[in-house]
Short mmCIF file of C-alpha atoms in Angstrom, two decimals:
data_model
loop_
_atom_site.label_atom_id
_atom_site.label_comp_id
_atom_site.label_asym_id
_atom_site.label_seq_id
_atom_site.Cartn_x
_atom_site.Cartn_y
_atom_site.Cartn_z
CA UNK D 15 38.19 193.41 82.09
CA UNK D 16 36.72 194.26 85.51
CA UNK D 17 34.97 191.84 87.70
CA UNK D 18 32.24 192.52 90.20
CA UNK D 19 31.73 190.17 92.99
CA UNK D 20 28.50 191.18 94.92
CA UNK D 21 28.28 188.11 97.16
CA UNK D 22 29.06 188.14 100.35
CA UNK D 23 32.31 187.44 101.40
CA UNK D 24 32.01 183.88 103.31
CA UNK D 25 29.85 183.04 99.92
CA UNK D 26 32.67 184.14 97.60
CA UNK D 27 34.78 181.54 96.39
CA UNK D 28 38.10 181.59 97.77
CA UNK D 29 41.19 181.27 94.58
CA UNK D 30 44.63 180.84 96.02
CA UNK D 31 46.56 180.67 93.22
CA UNK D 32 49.70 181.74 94.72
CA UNK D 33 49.83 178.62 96.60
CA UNK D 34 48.93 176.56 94.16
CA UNK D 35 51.54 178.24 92.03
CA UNK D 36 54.21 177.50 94.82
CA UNK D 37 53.19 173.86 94.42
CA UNK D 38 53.52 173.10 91.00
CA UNK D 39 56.42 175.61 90.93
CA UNK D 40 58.17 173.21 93.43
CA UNK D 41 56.78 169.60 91.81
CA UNK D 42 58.57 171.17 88.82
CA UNK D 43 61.69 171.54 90.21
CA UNK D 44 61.59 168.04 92.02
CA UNK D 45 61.23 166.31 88.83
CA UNK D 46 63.78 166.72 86.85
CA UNK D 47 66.30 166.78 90.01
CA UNK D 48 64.46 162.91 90.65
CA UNK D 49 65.37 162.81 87.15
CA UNK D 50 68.66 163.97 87.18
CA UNK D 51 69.68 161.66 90.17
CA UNK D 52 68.42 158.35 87.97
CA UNK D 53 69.96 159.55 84.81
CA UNK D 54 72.91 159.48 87.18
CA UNK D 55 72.95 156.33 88.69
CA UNK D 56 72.37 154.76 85.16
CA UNK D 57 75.11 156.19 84.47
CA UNK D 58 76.98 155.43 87.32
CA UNK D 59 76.03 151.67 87.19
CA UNK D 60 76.28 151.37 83.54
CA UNK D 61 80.28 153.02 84.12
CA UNK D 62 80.60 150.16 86.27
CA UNK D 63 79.61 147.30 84.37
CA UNK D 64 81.87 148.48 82.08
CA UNK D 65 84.86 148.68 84.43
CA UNK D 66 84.31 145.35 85.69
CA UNK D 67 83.63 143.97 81.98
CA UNK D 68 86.97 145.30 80.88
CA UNK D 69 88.44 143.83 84.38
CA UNK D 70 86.93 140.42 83.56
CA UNK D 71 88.37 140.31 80.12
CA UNK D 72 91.59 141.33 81.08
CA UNK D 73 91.21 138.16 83.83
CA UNK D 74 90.13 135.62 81.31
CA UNK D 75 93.31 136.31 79.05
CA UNK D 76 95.27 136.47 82.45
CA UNK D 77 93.56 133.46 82.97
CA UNK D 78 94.32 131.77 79.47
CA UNK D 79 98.24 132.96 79.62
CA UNK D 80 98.71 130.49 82.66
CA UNK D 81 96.93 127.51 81.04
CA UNK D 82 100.19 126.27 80.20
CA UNK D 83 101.53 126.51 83.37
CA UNK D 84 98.24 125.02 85.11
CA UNK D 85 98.73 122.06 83.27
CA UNK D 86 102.72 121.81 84.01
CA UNK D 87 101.29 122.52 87.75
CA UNK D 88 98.86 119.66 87.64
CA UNK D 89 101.68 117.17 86.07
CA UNK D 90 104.52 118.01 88.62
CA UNK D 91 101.28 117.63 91.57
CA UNK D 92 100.84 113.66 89.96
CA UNK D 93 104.99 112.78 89.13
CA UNK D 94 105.54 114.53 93.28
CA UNK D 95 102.95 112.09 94.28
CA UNK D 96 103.95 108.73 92.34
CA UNK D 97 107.87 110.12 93.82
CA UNK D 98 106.62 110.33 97.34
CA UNK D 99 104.93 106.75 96.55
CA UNK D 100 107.88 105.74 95.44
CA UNK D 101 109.86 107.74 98.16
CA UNK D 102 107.97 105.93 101.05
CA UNK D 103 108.36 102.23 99.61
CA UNK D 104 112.26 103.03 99.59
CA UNK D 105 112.41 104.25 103.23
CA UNK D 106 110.36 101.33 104.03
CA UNK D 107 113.24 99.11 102.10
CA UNK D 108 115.99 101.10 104.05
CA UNK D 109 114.10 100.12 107.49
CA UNK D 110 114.09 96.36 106.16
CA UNK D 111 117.32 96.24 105.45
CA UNK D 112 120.62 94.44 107.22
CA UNK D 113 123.55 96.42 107.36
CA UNK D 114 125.75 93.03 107.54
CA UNK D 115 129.18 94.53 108.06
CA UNK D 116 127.41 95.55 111.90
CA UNK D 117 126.19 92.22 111.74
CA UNK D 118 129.35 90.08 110.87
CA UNK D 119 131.24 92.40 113.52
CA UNK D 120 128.94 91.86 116.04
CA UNK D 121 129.54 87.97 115.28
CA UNK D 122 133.26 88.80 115.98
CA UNK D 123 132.88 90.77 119.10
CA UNK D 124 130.00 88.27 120.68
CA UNK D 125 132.26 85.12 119.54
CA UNK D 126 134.15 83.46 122.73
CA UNK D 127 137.40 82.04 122.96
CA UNK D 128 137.78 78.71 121.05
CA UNK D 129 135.39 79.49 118.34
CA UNK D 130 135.71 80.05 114.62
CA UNK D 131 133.66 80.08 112.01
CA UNK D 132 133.99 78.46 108.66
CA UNK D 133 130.83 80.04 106.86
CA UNK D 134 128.75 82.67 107.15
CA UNK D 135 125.70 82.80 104.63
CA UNK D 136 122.59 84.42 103.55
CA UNK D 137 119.88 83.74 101.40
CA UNK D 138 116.35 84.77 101.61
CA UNK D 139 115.06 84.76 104.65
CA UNK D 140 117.88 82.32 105.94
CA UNK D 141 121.11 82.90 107.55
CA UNK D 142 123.64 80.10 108.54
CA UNK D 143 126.40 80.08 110.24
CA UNK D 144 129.25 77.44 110.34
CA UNK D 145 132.05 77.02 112.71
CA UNK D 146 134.14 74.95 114.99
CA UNK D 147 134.79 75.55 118.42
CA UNK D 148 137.97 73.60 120.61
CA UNK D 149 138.29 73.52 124.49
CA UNK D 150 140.66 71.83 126.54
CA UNK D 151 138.29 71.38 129.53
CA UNK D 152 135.75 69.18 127.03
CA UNK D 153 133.11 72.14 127.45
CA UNK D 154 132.86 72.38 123.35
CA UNK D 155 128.96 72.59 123.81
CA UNK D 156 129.08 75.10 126.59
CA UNK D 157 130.58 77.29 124.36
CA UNK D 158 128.29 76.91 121.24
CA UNK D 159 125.33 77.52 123.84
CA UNK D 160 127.39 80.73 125.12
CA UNK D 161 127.48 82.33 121.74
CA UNK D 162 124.28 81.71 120.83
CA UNK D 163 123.01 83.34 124.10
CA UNK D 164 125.56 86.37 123.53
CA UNK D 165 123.81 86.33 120.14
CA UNK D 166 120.00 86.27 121.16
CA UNK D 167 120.34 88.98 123.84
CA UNK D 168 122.69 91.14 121.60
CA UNK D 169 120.29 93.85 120.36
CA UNK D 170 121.75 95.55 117.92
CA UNK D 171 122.49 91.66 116.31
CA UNK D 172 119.42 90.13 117.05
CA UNK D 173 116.86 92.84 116.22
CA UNK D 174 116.98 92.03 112.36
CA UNK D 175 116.38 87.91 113.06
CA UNK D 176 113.15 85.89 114.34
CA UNK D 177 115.59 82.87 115.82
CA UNK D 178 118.51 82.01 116.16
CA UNK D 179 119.50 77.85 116.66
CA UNK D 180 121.69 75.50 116.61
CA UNK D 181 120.85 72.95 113.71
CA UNK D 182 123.89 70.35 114.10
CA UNK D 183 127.16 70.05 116.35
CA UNK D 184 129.87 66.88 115.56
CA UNK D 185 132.46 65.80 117.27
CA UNK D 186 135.88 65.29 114.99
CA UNK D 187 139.58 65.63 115.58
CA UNK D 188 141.74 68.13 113.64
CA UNK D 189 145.22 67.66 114.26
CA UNK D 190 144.94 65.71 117.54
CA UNK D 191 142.50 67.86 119.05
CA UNK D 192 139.22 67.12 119.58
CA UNK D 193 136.76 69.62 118.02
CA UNK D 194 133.04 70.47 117.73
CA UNK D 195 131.75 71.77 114.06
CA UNK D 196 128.59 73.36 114.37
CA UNK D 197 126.11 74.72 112.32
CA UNK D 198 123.92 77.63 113.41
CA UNK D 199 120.59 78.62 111.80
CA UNK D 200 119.13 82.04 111.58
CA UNK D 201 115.40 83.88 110.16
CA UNK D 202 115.32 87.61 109.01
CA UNK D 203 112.41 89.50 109.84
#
């Protein structure tokens, strides 16, 4: 069917359909490419939780396969600890302790002409010595008070011992000799 129009033209009402056309012609192309991109990253995301489900699964029985061992870890962690325990109180033993063969040859080498012992003890804390000691110029105490000197300022002796003293000295003869029996007295540390 024909149309007339008999108004004049800046009366006439002005249809652009082409452009509006164009319009929804675009709109409908942009939606289902908006749509296409979020069906896609649903997609995409959902893949993902997926992966990282599977990887977390395969991690927990990972995970539950070294239990075992976890729990041999945590008891060799607790026995190495009580060892170094008991490690450190037997180093601090070792340090303590009095390697008495230096000791008794350190006696020997320190000892002066004229002197011998009889005894050499240890008990505790306490260390005794006993001996006699014989000089021709009557210097028997000289002697005793020589040693123990040596003794005291002997370091490698002396370093293992609070004091050293002499507890008793007598006078007595021994086969027409006059000598001096003595008894020294000693402290560990």
């Amino acid at each position: 069917m024909i149309e007339i129009n008999l108004l004049p033209e800046e009366l006439k009402t002005k249809i652009k359909k082409t452009e509006q056309s164009a319009k929804n012609k675009k709109l409908l192309y942009i939606i289902p490419l908006v749509f296409s991109v979020l069906i896609i990253a649903h997609l995409f995301l959902v893949l993902l939780g997926l992966v990282k489900g599977i990887d977390l699964n395969r991690r927990r029985s990972e995970l539950a396969k070294l239990e075992p061992n976890k729990t041999t870890l945590e008891k060799f962690r607790q026995d190495k600890q009580l060892f170094s325990q008991d490690t450190k109180q037997i180093e601090d033993i070792l340090r303590k302790r009095i390697n008495w063969s230096q000791k008794i040859n350190r006696l020997s080498m320190d000892l002066p002409s004229g002197v011998w012992f009889t005894e050499v003890s240890s008990a505790d804390k306490d260390f005794t010595i006993k001996g006699s000691v014989v000089s021709l110029e009557k210097a028997e105490m000289n002697l005793i008070n020589e040693f123990i000197e040596k003794l005291r300022k002997d370091h490698d002796f002396y370093k293992n011992f609070t004091k050293i003293e002499l507890v008793s000295a007598q006078r007595k003869m021994l086969a027409g000799y006059e000598i001096v029996e003595f008894t020294l007295s000693g402290e560990h540390k």
